[in-house]
Amino acid sequence: SAIQKPEVIFVLGGPGAGKGTSCKDIVKKTGYVHLSAGDLLREEQNKPGSEFGELIKGHIVAGTIVPVEITCSLLDREMQNSPSPHKRFLIDGFPRNQDNLEGWTRNMTDKAIVKAVLYLECSQEVCTQRCINRGLKGSGRSDDNAESLVKRHQTFIKDTMPIIKYYEERGLLFKFNSMKPPNVVMEEIYEKFKEIGW
Ligand code: UP5
Ligand code: MG
């Protein structure tokens, strides 16, 4: 019998839009496995002796995007190692630019099906304030400061918005207002999952 390809839903949105928060909530209600590209890069950055540590560190502080070979191989490894029998993944924070999109298409088209892309819409002001507050509460993230946040948002507008448009033109995009309280955002996303039968 044919082996079923893993199914992927990408989750995009500005820095602090609530991608991680929403994914964590959705996995509790569904069989999806959450993979955060940013979390995987931060883990790799902190791994003693990682050949990519310094490169990743530089990109994260500057709010720029790590070359796709690194990010895609981390995602691929996690997908392959996942014990989940359902093989359905919510991939948060990827693809963020044209390089990411081309790298994914090149390496993963045979290995996974992209079913949809969720876009969490949130103003720059609200996004920035959330990340600043998280930094003040001791997130330990090197990019939760005003200077990095300006750059993260510039990168989002310049590099990631075209990717969001790309998926919108292909009818794969689903938008959610993530300025609402977390439980409301999660409920609206979950309703869509039920409606579409994801
Ligand atoms: N919060 C969340 N939802 C809320 C709500 N509805 N109402 C009120 N508060 C809400 O949330 C952020 C904060 O807001 C939290 O304190 C939360 O409690 C609160 P979170 O769920 O963490 O939002 P998220 O969108 O995940 O924000 P994050 O900061 O993780 O977004 P980024 O996209 O900036 O970060 P990411 O980790 O994806 O990437 C970091 C960097 O890694 C990038 O800048 C880049 O340098 C690098 N990167 C790559 O190079 N390639 C990749 O593929 C991925 C990352
Ligand atoms: Mg996140």
Short mmCIF file of C-alpha atoms and ligand atoms in Angstrom, two decimals:
data_model
loop_
_atom_site.label_atom_id
_atom_site.label_comp_id
_atom_site.label_asym_id
_atom_site.label_seq_id
_atom_site.Cartn_x
_atom_site.Cartn_y
_atom_site.Cartn_z
CA SER A 1 0.00 0.00 0.00
CA ALA A 2 1.09 3.55 -0.68
CA ILE A 3 2.92 5.23 2.19
CA GLN A 4 1.14 8.42 3.20
CA LYS A 5 3.20 11.55 2.98
CA PRO A 6 3.31 13.69 6.10
CA GLU A 7 0.92 16.64 5.99
CA VAL A 8 2.11 20.11 6.88
CA ILE A 9 0.35 23.32 7.86
CA PHE A 10 2.64 26.37 7.99
CA VAL A 11 1.91 29.09 10.56
CA LEU A 12 3.18 32.58 9.71
CA GLY A 13 2.86 36.03 11.24
CA GLY A 14 5.03 38.87 12.54
CA PRO A 15 7.39 38.58 15.50
CA GLY A 16 5.13 38.14 18.54
CA ALA A 17 1.94 37.56 16.54
CA GLY A 18 1.25 34.45 18.63
CA LYS A 19 2.44 31.62 16.39
CA GLY A 20 3.97 29.56 19.21
CA THR A 21 1.09 30.19 21.62
CA SER A 22 -1.57 29.20 19.08
CA CYS A 23 0.29 26.09 17.90
CA LYS A 24 0.74 24.82 21.46
CA ASP A 25 -3.01 25.20 22.04
CA ILE A 26 -3.99 23.54 18.76
CA VAL A 27 -1.83 20.45 19.32
CA LYS A 28 -3.68 19.79 22.57
CA LYS A 29 -6.93 19.51 20.60
CA THR A 30 -5.67 17.75 17.47
CA GLY A 31 -3.20 15.08 16.44
CA TYR A 32 -0.81 17.68 15.04
CA VAL A 33 2.82 17.91 16.13
CA HIS A 34 4.21 21.42 16.61
CA LEU A 35 7.59 22.26 15.12
CA SER A 36 8.90 25.80 15.67
CA ALA A 37 11.67 26.65 13.20
CA GLY A 38 12.87 29.39 15.58
CA ASP A 39 12.98 27.01 18.57
CA LEU A 40 14.93 24.45 16.52
CA LEU A 41 17.43 27.14 15.46
CA ARG A 42 17.81 28.38 19.06
CA GLU A 43 18.42 24.80 20.20
CA GLU A 44 21.04 24.31 17.47
CA GLN A 45 22.63 27.68 18.32
CA ASN A 46 23.16 26.56 21.92
CA LYS A 47 24.47 23.09 21.09
CA PRO A 48 28.12 22.93 22.15
CA GLY A 49 30.33 22.49 19.10
CA SER A 50 27.61 23.13 16.53
CA GLU A 51 29.25 24.25 13.31
CA PHE A 52 26.33 26.62 12.67
CA GLY A 53 26.04 28.11 16.19
CA GLU A 54 27.72 31.44 15.50
CA LEU A 55 25.99 31.92 12.16
CA ILE A 56 22.55 31.30 13.69
CA LYS A 57 23.32 33.60 16.63
CA GLY A 58 24.21 36.44 14.24
CA HIS A 59 21.04 36.09 12.21
CA ILE A 60 18.74 35.91 15.24
CA VAL A 61 20.10 39.08 16.88
CA ALA A 62 20.01 40.91 13.53
CA GLY A 63 16.50 39.66 12.76
CA THR A 64 17.66 38.24 9.43
CA ILE A 65 17.00 34.78 8.03
CA VAL A 66 19.24 31.74 8.35
CA PRO A 67 20.11 29.91 5.07
CA VAL A 68 17.46 27.32 4.25
CA GLU A 69 19.84 24.35 4.16
CA ILE A 70 20.22 24.64 7.94
CA THR A 71 16.56 25.27 8.82
CA CYS A 72 15.14 22.74 6.39
CA SER A 73 17.45 19.95 7.56
CA LEU A 74 16.43 20.61 11.19
CA LEU A 75 12.74 20.44 10.21
CA ASP A 76 13.27 17.32 8.08
CA ARG A 77 15.09 15.58 10.93
CA GLU A 78 12.33 16.41 13.42
CA MET A 79 9.64 15.18 11.02
CA GLN A 80 11.48 11.93 10.43
CA ASN A 81 12.13 11.38 14.14
CA SER A 82 8.58 12.19 15.20
CA PRO A 83 6.93 9.22 16.89
CA SER A 84 3.48 10.54 15.97
CA PRO A 85 1.62 7.92 13.95
CA HIS A 86 -0.46 10.59 12.20
CA LYS A 87 2.44 12.51 10.66
CA ARG A 88 0.70 15.83 10.69
CA PHE A 89 2.79 18.86 11.49
CA LEU A 90 2.19 22.50 12.36
CA ILE A 91 5.38 24.24 11.28
CA ASP A 92 5.65 27.65 12.92
CA GLY A 93 7.80 30.50 11.56
CA PHE A 94 8.79 28.95 8.23
CA PRO A 95 9.07 29.60 5.24
CA ARG A 96 10.06 33.22 5.84
CA ASN A 97 11.59 34.26 2.50
CA GLN A 98 12.12 33.20 -1.10
CA ASP A 99 15.25 31.20 -0.19
CA ASN A 100 13.22 29.25 2.42
CA LEU A 101 10.41 28.60 -0.04
CA GLU A 102 12.73 27.40 -2.80
CA GLY A 103 14.73 25.23 -0.40
CA TRP A 104 11.59 23.62 0.99
CA THR A 105 10.23 23.00 -2.51
CA ARG A 106 13.53 21.49 -3.65
CA ASN A 107 14.05 19.21 -0.65
CA MET A 108 10.61 18.43 0.72
CA THR A 109 8.16 18.24 -2.18
CA ASP A 110 8.62 14.48 -2.36
CA LYS A 111 8.49 14.10 1.42
CA ALA A 112 5.51 16.20 2.56
CA ILE A 113 2.30 17.86 1.42
CA VAL A 114 1.58 21.49 2.33
CA LYS A 115 -2.15 21.55 3.08
CA ALA A 116 -2.56 25.14 4.22
CA VAL A 117 -0.87 28.24 5.58
CA LEU A 118 -2.26 30.08 8.59
CA TYR A 119 -1.52 33.79 8.82
CA LEU A 120 -1.85 35.41 12.23
CA GLU A 121 -2.49 39.12 11.66
CA CYS A 122 -1.35 41.50 14.36
CA SER A 123 -0.19 45.13 14.30
CA GLN A 124 3.52 45.94 14.60
CA GLU A 125 2.82 47.91 17.80
CA VAL A 126 1.07 45.01 19.55
CA CYS A 127 3.61 42.44 18.32
CA THR A 128 6.52 44.57 19.50
CA GLN A 129 4.99 45.26 22.92
CA ARG A 130 4.37 41.54 23.47
CA CYS A 131 7.99 40.66 22.74
CA ILE A 132 9.33 43.57 24.82
CA ASN A 133 7.18 42.40 27.76
CA ARG A 134 8.37 38.84 27.29
CA GLY A 135 11.97 40.08 27.35
CA LEU A 136 11.33 42.08 30.53
CA LYS A 137 9.87 38.95 32.13
CA GLY A 138 13.14 37.15 31.38
CA SER A 139 12.59 35.22 28.14
CA GLY A 140 16.35 35.10 27.67
CA ARG A 141 15.84 35.62 23.93
CA SER A 142 18.62 37.70 22.41
CA ASP A 143 16.10 39.32 20.05
CA ASP A 144 13.46 40.45 22.58
CA ASN A 145 14.75 44.03 22.62
CA ALA A 146 13.63 47.21 20.85
CA GLU A 147 16.56 47.26 18.41
CA SER A 148 16.18 43.65 17.23
CA LEU A 149 12.39 44.03 17.07
CA VAL A 150 12.62 46.85 14.54
CA LYS A 151 14.78 44.62 12.34
CA ARG A 152 12.59 41.54 12.85
CA HIS A 153 9.57 43.52 11.72
CA GLN A 154 11.39 44.97 8.69
CA THR A 155 12.39 41.45 7.66
CA PHE A 156 8.81 40.26 8.13
CA ILE A 157 7.41 42.99 5.85
CA LYS A 158 10.12 42.78 3.20
CA ASP A 159 10.82 39.02 3.07
CA THR A 160 7.88 37.14 4.62
CA MET A 161 4.88 39.12 3.33
CA PRO A 162 5.68 38.09 -0.29
CA ILE A 163 5.60 34.43 0.83
CA ILE A 164 2.22 34.99 2.48
CA LYS A 165 0.99 36.57 -0.78
CA TYR A 166 2.35 33.61 -2.73
CA TYR A 167 0.23 31.17 -0.71
CA GLU A 168 -2.78 33.49 -0.82
CA GLU A 169 -2.66 33.49 -4.63
CA ARG A 170 -2.68 29.69 -4.54
CA GLY A 171 -5.75 29.61 -2.30
CA LEU A 172 -3.90 28.02 0.59
CA LEU A 173 -3.99 30.96 3.00
CA PHE A 174 -6.25 31.26 6.06
CA LYS A 175 -6.12 34.52 8.04
CA PHE A 176 -6.81 35.02 11.74
CA ASN A 177 -6.88 38.19 13.81
CA SER A 178 -4.37 37.46 16.58
CA MET A 179 -4.90 40.79 18.37
CA LYS A 180 -7.76 39.06 20.22
CA PRO A 181 -7.19 37.24 23.53
CA PRO A 182 -5.25 33.95 23.17
CA ASN A 183 -8.23 31.70 23.93
CA VAL A 184 -10.33 33.46 21.27
CA VAL A 185 -7.57 33.17 18.65
CA MET A 186 -7.17 29.49 19.44
CA GLU A 187 -10.94 28.87 19.27
CA GLU A 188 -11.19 30.56 15.85
CA ILE A 189 -8.30 28.49 14.51
CA TYR A 190 -9.75 25.32 15.97
CA GLU A 191 -13.15 26.06 14.39
CA LYS A 192 -11.41 26.27 11.01
CA PHE A 193 -9.70 22.91 11.63
CA LYS A 194 -13.08 21.31 12.31
CA GLU A 195 -14.78 23.05 9.38
CA ILE A 196 -12.14 21.95 6.85
CA GLY A 197 -11.68 18.55 8.43
CA TRP A 198 -7.98 19.01 9.14
N1 UP5 B 1 0.87 36.38 23.30
C1 UP5 B 1 0.69 35.47 22.31
N2 UP5 B 1 -0.56 35.53 21.82
C2 UP5 B 1 -1.19 36.52 22.50
C3 UP5 B 1 -2.52 37.06 22.45
N3 UP5 B 1 -3.44 36.60 21.61
N4 UP5 B 1 -2.81 38.09 23.29
C4 UP5 B 1 -1.88 38.57 24.16
N5 UP5 B 1 -0.62 38.09 24.27
C5 UP5 B 1 -0.27 37.08 23.45
O1 UP5 B 1 3.86 35.11 21.62
C6 UP5 B 1 4.67 36.23 21.87
C7 UP5 B 1 4.30 36.83 23.23
O2 UP5 B 1 2.99 37.33 23.15
C8 UP5 B 1 4.28 35.80 24.35
O3 UP5 B 1 4.72 36.42 25.52
C9 UP5 B 1 2.82 35.39 24.45
O4 UP5 B 1 2.47 34.98 25.73
C10 UP5 B 1 2.11 36.65 24.04
P1 UP5 B 1 4.36 33.85 20.77
O5 UP5 B 1 3.29 32.85 20.80
O6 UP5 B 1 5.71 33.47 21.22
O7 UP5 B 1 4.44 34.53 19.32
P2 UP5 B 1 5.33 34.14 18.09
O8 UP5 B 1 4.60 34.62 16.90
O9 UP5 B 1 5.71 32.72 18.16
O10 UP5 B 1 6.57 35.11 18.38
P3 UP5 B 1 8.11 34.86 18.14
O11 UP5 B 1 8.80 35.91 18.93
O12 UP5 B 1 8.50 33.46 18.40
O13 UP5 B 1 8.17 35.19 16.59
P4 UP5 B 1 9.35 35.33 15.59
O14 UP5 B 1 8.79 35.02 14.29
O15 UP5 B 1 10.04 36.63 15.73
O16 UP5 B 1 10.40 34.27 16.17
P5 UP5 B 1 10.91 32.88 15.63
O17 UP5 B 1 11.34 32.11 16.79
O18 UP5 B 1 9.99 32.29 14.68
O19 UP5 B 1 12.22 33.36 14.83
C11 UP5 B 1 13.26 34.01 15.53
C12 UP5 B 1 14.41 34.26 14.58
O20 UP5 B 1 14.94 33.01 14.15
C13 UP5 B 1 14.07 35.00 13.29
O21 UP5 B 1 14.05 36.40 13.46
C14 UP5 B 1 15.21 34.54 12.38
O22 UP5 B 1 16.39 35.22 12.67
C15 UP5 B 1 15.38 33.08 12.81
N6 UP5 B 1 14.61 32.16 11.96
C16 UP5 B 1 15.12 31.86 10.70
O23 UP5 B 1 16.17 32.38 10.29
N7 UP5 B 1 14.46 30.96 9.91
C17 UP5 B 1 13.31 30.36 10.32
O24 UP5 B 1 12.77 29.54 9.55
C18 UP5 B 1 12.79 30.66 11.60
C19 UP5 B 1 13.45 31.57 12.39
MG MG B 2 7.55 31.70 18.25
#
